[in-house]
Coordinates of C-alpha atoms in Angstrom, one line a residue:
M10 CA 29.2 250.2 78.7
R11 CA 30.7 251.1 75.4
F12 CA 31.2 247.6 74.4
Q13 CA 27.5 246.7 75.5
V14 CA 26.4 249.1 73.7
K15 CA 28.1 248.0 70.5
M16 CA 26.7 244.3 70.9
L17 CA 23.3 246.0 71.4
L18 CA 23.0 247.5 68.0
L19 CA 24.7 244.6 66.0
F20 CA 22.4 242.2 67.4
S21 CA 19.1 244.2 67.4
S22 CA 19.7 245.3 64.0
V23 CA 20.0 241.3 63.0
M24 CA 17.3 240.2 64.8
L25 CA 14.9 243.0 63.4
L26 CA 15.9 241.8 59.7
S27 CA 15.1 238.2 61.1
N28 CA 11.8 239.4 62.3
S29 CA 10.8 241.4 59.2
L30 CA 11.5 238.6 57.0
L31 CA 9.6 236.2 59.0
F32 CA 6.6 238.5 59.2
Y33 CA 6.8 238.8 55.4
F34 CA 7.1 234.9 54.6
L35 CA 4.3 233.8 57.5
Y36 CA 1.8 236.8 56.4
T37 CA 2.0 235.6 52.6
S38 CA 1.6 232.3 52.9
S39 CA -0.9 232.5 55.8
C40 CA -3.1 234.5 53.1
K41 CA -2.4 232.3 50.2
L42 CA -3.9 229.4 52.5
V43 CA -6.9 231.5 53.0
Q44 CA -7.6 232.9 49.7
D45 CA -6.9 229.2 47.9
S46 CA -9.8 227.7 50.4
F47 CA -12.4 230.5 49.9
G48 CA -11.6 230.2 46.1
M49 CA -11.7 226.9 46.3
Q50 CA -15.6 226.9 47.8
T51 CA -16.5 229.7 45.4
R52 CA -15.2 227.4 42.3
H53 CA -17.6 224.6 43.9
M54 CA -20.5 227.2 44.0
A55 CA -19.8 228.4 40.1
L56 CA -19.9 224.7 38.8
S57 CA -23.1 224.0 41.0
I58 CA -24.9 227.0 39.4
V59 CA -23.8 225.9 35.7
H60 CA -24.9 222.4 36.6
N61 CA -28.2 223.9 37.1
L62 CA -28.7 226.3 34.8
D63 CA -31.0 225.9 31.5
V64 CA -28.0 226.3 29.0
E65 CA -30.6 226.1 25.8
K66 CA -32.9 228.7 27.0
F67 CA -29.5 230.9 28.0
K68 CA -28.3 230.2 24.4
K69 CA -31.6 231.6 23.0
V70 CA -31.3 234.7 25.3
A71 CA -27.9 234.9 24.6
E72 CA -28.4 235.2 20.6
K73 CA -31.4 237.5 21.2
T74 CA -29.4 239.9 22.6
M75 CA -26.3 239.5 20.6
E76 CA -28.9 240.5 17.5
A77 CA -30.3 243.1 19.6
K78 CA -26.9 244.5 19.8
A79 CA -25.9 244.0 16.5
R80 CA -29.2 245.4 15.1
Q81 CA -29.0 248.5 18.0
L82 CA -32.9 247.3 19.2
D83 CA -34.3 248.4 22.3
K84 CA -33.2 246.2 25.5
S85 CA -37.1 245.8 26.0
T86 CA -36.9 243.0 23.0
V87 CA -34.8 241.1 24.9
L88 CA -36.4 242.4 28.6
A89 CA -39.3 240.6 27.3
M90 CA -38.8 237.1 26.4
P91 CA -40.2 234.1 28.6
E92 CA -36.9 232.8 28.6
Y93 CA -35.0 235.5 29.9
K94 CA -37.1 236.1 32.4
E95 CA -37.4 233.0 33.6
L96 CA -33.5 232.7 33.7
R97 CA -33.3 235.8 35.4
Q98 CA -35.9 234.2 38.2
Q99 CA -33.7 231.2 38.6
L100 CA -30.3 233.0 38.5
W101 CA -32.1 235.5 41.8
Q102 CA -32.9 232.3 43.6
L103 CA -29.6 230.6 43.1
K104 CA -27.7 234.1 44.2
N105 CA -30.2 234.1 47.2
Q106 CA -29.7 230.2 47.8
H107 CA -25.9 230.5 48.3
G108 CA -25.3 234.0 49.3
I109 CA -23.7 235.2 46.6
K110 CA -23.1 239.3 46.2
Y111 CA -23.0 239.2 42.1
L112 CA -24.4 236.7 39.7
F113 CA -24.7 237.2 36.1
T114 CA -24.0 235.8 32.6
M115 CA -21.7 237.4 29.6
V116 CA -21.2 236.7 26.4
E117 CA -17.9 237.8 24.0
Y118 CA -19.9 240.7 21.5
R119 CA -16.6 241.4 19.7
P120 CA -12.9 240.1 20.3
G121 CA -12.0 242.0 23.4
Q122 CA -15.7 243.3 24.4
Y123 CA -17.7 241.4 26.6
M124 CA -21.6 242.1 26.9
Y125 CA -24.2 241.5 29.7
V126 CA -27.1 239.0 28.9
I127 CA -28.7 238.0 32.3
D128 CA -28.3 239.8 35.7
G129 CA -29.0 237.9 39.0
F130 CA -31.1 240.6 40.2
P131 CA -35.2 240.5 40.9
L132 CA -37.3 241.2 37.8
D133 CA -38.5 244.8 39.2
Y134 CA -35.4 245.7 41.2
R135 CA -33.9 248.9 38.9
G136 CA -31.0 250.1 41.5
K137 CA -27.1 250.0 42.0
G138 CA -25.0 247.4 40.4
L139 CA -27.7 245.9 37.7
S140 CA -26.5 244.9 34.5
L141 CA -29.2 244.9 31.6
P142 CA -28.5 242.8 28.3
T143 CA -26.6 244.5 25.4
E144 CA -24.3 246.6 28.1
I145 CA -20.5 246.0 27.2
E146 CA -18.5 245.9 30.7
T147 CA -16.0 249.1 30.9
N148 CA -13.4 247.6 33.2
H149 CA -10.5 245.1 32.5
Y150 CA -10.7 242.0 34.4
Q151 CA -7.7 239.5 33.2
D152 CA -9.4 236.7 34.7
L153 CA -12.8 237.3 32.7
V154 CA -10.5 237.9 29.4
E155 CA -8.6 234.1 30.5
A156 CA -12.3 232.6 31.1
F157 CA -13.1 233.5 27.4
A158 CA -9.9 233.1 26.0
E159 CA -9.1 229.6 27.1
K160 CA -12.8 228.3 28.0
T161 CA -11.9 227.7 31.1
I162 CA -13.2 228.5 35.0
K163 CA -10.9 230.8 36.5
V164 CA -10.9 232.2 40.3
S165 CA -9.7 235.7 41.0
D166 CA -7.7 236.3 43.8
L167 CA -9.6 238.0 47.1
T168 CA -9.8 242.1 45.8
Y169 CA -11.0 244.9 47.7
S170 CA -12.3 248.5 46.1
D171 CA -14.2 251.4 47.7
K172 CA -16.8 251.0 45.5
W173 CA -17.8 247.2 45.5
G174 CA -15.9 246.2 48.8
A175 CA -13.9 242.9 49.0
A176 CA -14.8 239.9 47.0
V177 CA -13.8 236.8 45.0
S178 CA -14.6 236.5 41.4
T179 CA -15.5 233.2 39.4
F180 CA -15.8 232.9 35.8
A181 CA -17.3 229.7 34.5
P182 CA -17.7 228.6 31.1
L183 CA -21.3 227.8 29.5
F184 CA -21.8 225.2 27.0
D185 CA -24.4 224.1 25.1
S186 CA -25.7 220.6 24.4
Q187 CA -23.5 220.4 21.7
N188 CA -20.8 220.9 24.0
H189 CA -20.3 224.6 21.9
F190 CA -19.0 227.4 23.8
I191 CA -21.6 230.0 24.4
G192 CA -20.3 232.4 27.4
V193 CA -19.5 232.8 31.1
L194 CA -21.1 232.9 34.1
G195 CA -19.7 235.3 36.4
V196 CA -19.8 234.7 40.4
D197 CA -18.7 237.6 43.0
V198 CA -18.8 235.9 46.2
D199 CA -18.6 238.8 49.2
G200 CA -15.2 238.6 51.1
T201 CA -15.6 241.2 53.3
E202 CA -15.5 239.0 56.7
I203 CA -12.5 237.3 54.9
H204 CA -11.2 240.4 54.1
Q205 CA -11.4 241.3 58.1
L206 CA -10.0 238.6 58.9
M207 CA -6.9 239.0 57.0
I208 CA -6.3 242.2 58.3
E209 CA -6.7 241.5 61.9
H210 CA -4.2 238.5 61.0
R211 CA -2.0 240.8 59.7
R212 CA -2.1 242.9 62.9
K213 CA -1.5 240.3 65.2
I214 CA 1.6 239.0 63.1
I215 CA 2.8 242.7 63.4
I216 CA 1.9 242.6 67.3
I217 CA 4.1 239.1 67.5
T218 CA 6.7 240.8 65.5
I219 CA 6.9 243.6 67.5
I220 CA 6.9 241.8 70.7
S221 CA 9.7 239.0 69.6
T222 CA 11.8 241.8 68.7
I223 CA 11.3 243.7 71.9
A224 CA 11.7 239.9 73.5
G225 CA 15.2 239.7 71.4
L226 CA 16.8 242.9 72.2
L227 CA 15.9 242.0 75.5
L228 CA 18.0 238.9 75.4
V229 CA 20.7 240.6 73.5
Y230 CA 20.9 243.1 76.8
L231 CA 20.9 240.8 79.2
M232 CA 23.7 238.5 77.4
T233 CA 25.9 242.0 77.1
R234 CA 24.8 242.4 80.9
Y235 CA 26.3 238.4 81.7
L236 CA 29.8 239.3 80.3
L237 CA 30.0 242.4 82.7
A238 CA 28.3 240.6 85.9
P239 CA 30.8 239.1 87.3
L240 CA 32.6 242.2 88.0
Q241 CA 29.3 244.0 89.2
Q242 CA 28.5 241.3 91.8
L243 CA 31.8 241.0 93.0
I244 CA 31.6 244.8 93.7
Q245 CA 28.1 244.7 95.4
K246 CA 29.3 241.4 97.5
I247 CA 32.2 243.2 99.0
H248 CA 30.0 246.2 100.2
R249 CA 27.5 243.0 101.6
V250 CA 30.4 241.8 103.7
K251 CA 31.0 245.5 105.1
D252 CA 27.9 246.1 106.1
G253 CA 27.7 242.3 108.2
D254 CA 26.7 240.0 105.5
L255 CA 28.7 236.9 106.3
R256 CA 26.4 234.7 104.2
T257 CA 27.4 235.9 100.5
R258 CA 28.8 233.8 98.0
L259 CA 30.3 234.0 94.4
D260 CA 29.0 231.4 92.5
Y261 CA 31.1 231.3 90.0
E262 CA 32.6 228.1 88.1
R263 CA 35.0 229.7 86.0
H264 CA 38.8 228.7 85.7
D265 CA 40.0 232.3 84.9
E266 CA 41.6 235.4 87.1
I267 CA 37.6 236.1 88.3
G268 CA 37.5 232.3 88.9
Q269 CA 40.4 232.6 91.4
L270 CA 39.4 236.0 92.9
A271 CA 35.7 234.5 93.6
S272 CA 37.3 232.0 95.3
A273 CA 39.8 233.4 97.6
F274 CA 36.5 236.0 98.7
N275 CA 34.7 233.0 99.4
E276 CA 37.2 231.5 101.1
M277 CA 37.9 234.9 103.3
V278 CA 34.0 235.4 104.0
S279 CA 34.0 231.6 104.9
V280 CA 36.5 232.5 107.9
F281 CA 34.6 235.2 109.3
Y282 CA 31.1 233.4 109.1
F283 CA 32.3 230.0 110.8
N284 CA 33.4 232.5 113.8
Q285 CA 30.0 234.1 113.7
L286 CA 28.0 230.8 113.2
K287 CA 29.5 229.7 116.4
K288 CA 28.9 232.6 118.6
K289 CA 25.2 232.4 117.1
S290 CA 24.9 228.8 118.0
D291 CA 26.1 229.3 121.4
E292 CA 23.1 231.2 121.7
L293 CA 20.2 229.1 120.3
Q294 CA 21.8 226.6 122.6
K295 CA 20.6 228.6 125.7
R296 CA 17.4 229.6 124.3
N297 CA 16.6 225.7 123.3
E298 CA 17.2 225.1 127.5
A299 CA 15.5 227.5 128.3
L300 CA 12.1 226.5 126.6
L301 CA 12.5 223.1 127.4
C302 CA 12.5 224.3 131.0
I303 CA 9.8 226.3 130.4
N304 CA 7.8 223.2 128.5
Q305 CA 8.6 221.3 131.7
L306 CA 6.9 223.7 134.0
K307 CA 4.0 223.8 131.9
D308 CA 3.2 220.1 131.7
E309 CA 3.9 220.4 135.8
F310 CA 1.4 222.8 136.0
L311 CA -1.0 221.0 134.0
A312 CA -0.5 217.9 135.7
R313 CA -1.2 219.4 139.7
T314 CA -4.1 221.7 137.9
S315 CA -5.7 218.2 137.2
H316 CA -5.2 216.8 140.7
E317 CA -6.8 219.6 141.7
L318 CA -9.5 219.3 140.0
R319 CA -9.8 215.4 139.7
T320 CA -10.4 215.3 144.1
P321 CA -13.8 217.3 143.9
L322 CA -14.6 215.2 140.8
N323 CA -14.3 211.7 142.6
G324 CA -16.2 213.4 145.5
I325 CA -19.3 214.4 143.2
I326 CA -18.8 211.3 141.6
G327 CA -19.0 209.5 145.0
I328 CA -21.9 211.0 146.4
S329 CA -24.3 210.7 143.4
E330 CA -23.7 207.1 143.1
S331 CA -24.5 207.0 146.7
I332 CA -27.2 208.7 147.0
L333 CA -28.6 206.8 143.4
D334 CA -28.1 203.6 145.8
G335 CA -30.7 204.9 148.0
I336 CA -28.3 205.7 150.8
G337 CA -30.7 208.7 151.8
G338 CA -33.8 206.9 151.1
P339 CA -35.9 206.3 147.8
V340 CA -34.8 208.9 145.0
S341 CA -37.7 209.9 142.9
G342 CA -37.8 209.7 139.4
T343 CA -36.7 213.3 138.3
T344 CA -34.2 213.7 140.8
R345 CA -32.5 210.1 140.1
K346 CA -32.9 211.6 136.2
N347 CA -30.9 214.8 137.6
L348 CA -28.3 212.8 139.5
L349 CA -27.6 210.9 136.8
M350 CA -27.0 213.7 134.4
I351 CA -24.6 215.2 137.4
L352 CA -22.7 211.8 137.4
A353 CA -22.4 211.5 133.8
V354 CA -21.0 215.2 133.4
A355 CA -18.5 214.6 136.5
K356 CA -17.2 210.9 134.9
R357 CA -17.1 213.0 131.8
L358 CA -14.9 215.8 133.5
S359 CA -12.8 213.4 135.2
N360 CA -12.4 211.0 131.7
R361 CA -10.8 214.4 130.3
I362 CA -8.9 215.1 133.2
N363 CA -7.4 211.6 133.1
D364 CA -6.8 212.4 129.1
L365 CA -4.4 215.1 130.4
L366 CA -3.3 213.4 133.2
D367 CA -2.2 210.3 130.7
Y368 CA -1.0 212.9 128.1
S369 CA 1.7 214.3 130.7
K370 CA 2.6 210.6 131.9
V371 CA 3.1 209.2 128.1
K372 CA 5.5 212.5 127.2
N373 CA 7.4 211.2 130.4
R374 CA 7.2 207.4 129.7
K375 CA 5.5 207.3 133.4
I376 CA 2.5 204.9 132.5
E377 CA 1.9 202.1 134.9
L378 CA -0.7 199.6 134.5
H379 CA -2.6 197.3 136.6
A380 CA -3.7 193.9 135.2
K381 CA -6.5 192.0 136.5
A382 CA -9.4 189.9 135.1
V383 CA -11.8 192.4 134.1
D384 CA -15.8 191.8 132.6
V385 CA -15.7 193.8 129.3
S386 CA -19.5 193.5 129.2
R387 CA -20.2 194.3 133.0
L388 CA -18.0 198.2 131.9
V389 CA -19.7 198.8 129.2
E390 CA -23.2 198.5 130.6
E391 CA -21.9 200.8 133.5
V392 CA -20.8 203.1 130.5
V393 CA -23.7 203.0 128.3
A394 CA -25.9 203.6 131.5
V395 CA -24.0 206.9 132.6
C396 CA -23.7 208.2 128.8
Q397 CA -27.4 207.6 128.2
S398 CA -28.2 210.4 130.3
L399 CA -26.4 212.9 127.9
V400 CA -27.6 211.5 124.6
D401 CA -30.4 213.8 123.1
K402 CA -33.9 211.7 122.6
K403 CA -33.1 211.5 118.5
V404 CA -29.9 209.7 119.4
E405 CA -30.1 205.8 120.7
I406 CA -27.3 204.0 122.2
R407 CA -27.6 200.0 121.3
N408 CA -25.2 197.9 123.2
R409 CA -24.7 194.7 121.4
I410 CA -22.8 192.5 123.8
R411 CA -25.3 190.0 125.6
E412 CA -22.7 187.6 127.3
P413 CA -19.4 187.9 129.6
L414 CA -16.3 188.7 127.9
W415 CA -13.5 188.3 130.5
V416 CA -10.1 189.8 129.4
T417 CA -6.9 190.7 131.4
G418 CA -6.2 194.3 131.8
D419 CA -6.2 197.5 133.5
E420 CA -10.1 197.8 134.8
A421 CA -9.5 202.0 135.0
R422 CA -8.0 202.3 131.4
I423 CA -10.6 200.1 129.6
E424 CA -13.3 202.1 131.4
Q425 CA -11.1 205.1 129.8
I426 CA -11.0 204.0 126.6
L427 CA -15.0 202.9 126.1
Y428 CA -15.5 206.5 127.6
N429 CA -13.7 207.9 124.9
L430 CA -14.9 206.0 122.0
L431 CA -18.6 206.5 123.1
G432 CA -18.5 210.0 124.3
N433 CA -16.9 210.5 120.9
A434 CA -19.4 208.7 118.7
I435 CA -22.2 210.6 120.8
K436 CA -20.7 214.2 120.3
F437 CA -20.8 214.1 116.4
T438 CA -24.2 212.4 115.8
A439 CA -27.1 214.7 115.7
K440 CA -29.6 211.7 115.2
G441 CA -29.7 208.0 115.0
Y442 CA -27.9 205.7 117.1
V443 CA -24.1 204.8 118.4
E444 CA -23.8 201.3 118.8
I445 CA -21.1 199.3 120.8
S446 CA -20.5 195.4 120.2
A447 CA -17.4 193.2 121.1
R448 CA -16.4 189.6 120.0
R449 CA -13.6 187.1 120.8
T450 CA -11.0 186.9 118.6
G451 CA -8.7 183.7 120.5
Q452 CA -7.5 185.8 123.3
E453 CA -8.3 189.2 122.8
V454 CA -11.8 191.0 122.8
R455 CA -12.3 193.4 119.8
I456 CA -14.5 196.1 120.8
S457 CA -16.1 198.0 118.2
V458 CA -18.2 201.3 118.3
K459 CA -20.2 202.7 115.1
D460 CA -22.7 205.8 114.7
T461 CA -24.4 207.6 112.1
G462 CA -22.7 210.7 112.8
K463 CA -21.1 212.8 110.1
G464 CA -17.9 210.6 109.8
V465 CA -14.4 211.5 109.1
P466 CA -13.0 212.4 105.8
P467 CA -10.2 209.8 104.5
E468 CA -7.7 212.3 104.7
R469 CA -8.1 213.1 108.2
I470 CA -8.3 209.9 109.6
D471 CA -4.4 209.8 110.3
A472 CA -4.6 213.2 111.9
I473 CA -7.3 212.8 114.6
F474 CA -5.0 210.0 116.4
Q475 CA -2.7 213.0 117.2
P476 CA -2.8 215.2 120.3
Y477 CA -4.9 218.0 120.3
E478 CA -6.7 217.1 117.0
Q479 CA -10.5 216.3 115.9
A480 CA -12.1 215.3 113.6
A481 CA -13.7 218.8 112.6
S482 CA -12.8 222.5 114.6
P483 CA -15.1 223.0 117.3
E484 CA -15.7 226.4 115.6
Q485 CA -17.4 224.8 112.9
E486 CA -19.4 222.0 114.8
G487 CA -19.9 224.0 118.1
I488 CA -18.3 221.1 120.0
A489 CA -15.9 221.5 122.8
G490 CA -13.2 218.9 123.5
T491 CA -9.6 218.6 124.2
G492 CA -8.3 216.3 121.4
L493 CA -6.5 213.6 123.3
G494 CA -9.2 211.0 123.8
L495 CA -8.2 209.1 120.8
Y496 CA -4.3 209.7 120.9
I497 CA -5.0 207.8 124.4
N498 CA -7.0 205.3 123.2
Q499 CA -4.3 204.1 120.5
I500 CA -1.5 204.4 123.2
F501 CA -3.9 202.2 125.4
G502 CA -4.7 199.6 122.7

């Protein structure tokens, strides 16, 4: 651990120094970029105001101000000038138009002394910050001095004081029509928002620096741990093997002594693990044989139960058909309707039982087909007649097969397929119609069932042809079913 502590101290010192330098350069460069951008905006703003200012009138007011200062006249001589009032009103309007904090004009009274001429406040303003004509600026502003000395525009950096807040000052030279230098226009733009953004930016950089430093220290810690981890892990693995975990391994691809030790450890554990795995494999084989036996018992139970149910259902179907055929005398309309309902429900249940039996036979590969000549149109007509009694008044069954269609096939299986297709369409059609049609293609007859029901989502099309799968769950649709119909149809189709 002493070595690990030394490594931590060394790398943490380097990390802290590099992060501090990165913070300093990142912060200064970003602040410089923001200040340059803001200064450029104030520069264009000042030049725009100079362009709109009537310099000849300002020259006249400036001369009068110089005379009043030299002769110690009262300020009112300047304040009463129409040109002064007009220019002050104009500066006030420009100040509001550009959102400027302070707007003023100055002349050089004596070398190094700069006197206010016109301020950008309203004529009736007498509050804080107003600078009247003949007043001398007592504070030293280097950019103001350079603007008078070099007669060029000067833009200061963003400054902050408790008295005036944050601002960027721009001093633009004023020239008369003869291109003679006559004074300076001062523009102070409020930089409070920019100043706050820079403070927030500094705070974020400090946070990022702290986080990166912590992350670096964590990385250093992990690196030192990596140097000591192999021996610690070997000790842990030995304890796990001791506790009975024979699947543990040391994954080291190293060629030193630790690598050789890990290889010997893995070989030793592999021998123990192989013996244990063989024992568990034998137990698993016995359990699989027991599960197969249980599954076989389940299939036999389903087959026997289905046979027991099919016998009374066939009796119900036979009796219902006999009564409908008039074996016991004429049948009234209401009785016929009820008998058709009983016949339809019985055949539907019989069809589901056949699906269960066929599913069991498919699993055991015991399906038998008895082919003969079958008229598909007759079978469709009989199935439609039975299903018609189960249909709600909002659903219409349309039989589009008008001519006999003879095929060679198992009549019972074809009838079962038709019951599955029509029954499935009826179950999922709340209103509209269910239409069955057929067309001959060579030696084959293609039967189609179309309905106006909800339909099947594209991602479910493959799934509904699997055993015990339905287009929608019974809990959602309120529709019961075994989910075997389409699977059986696919097998027989």
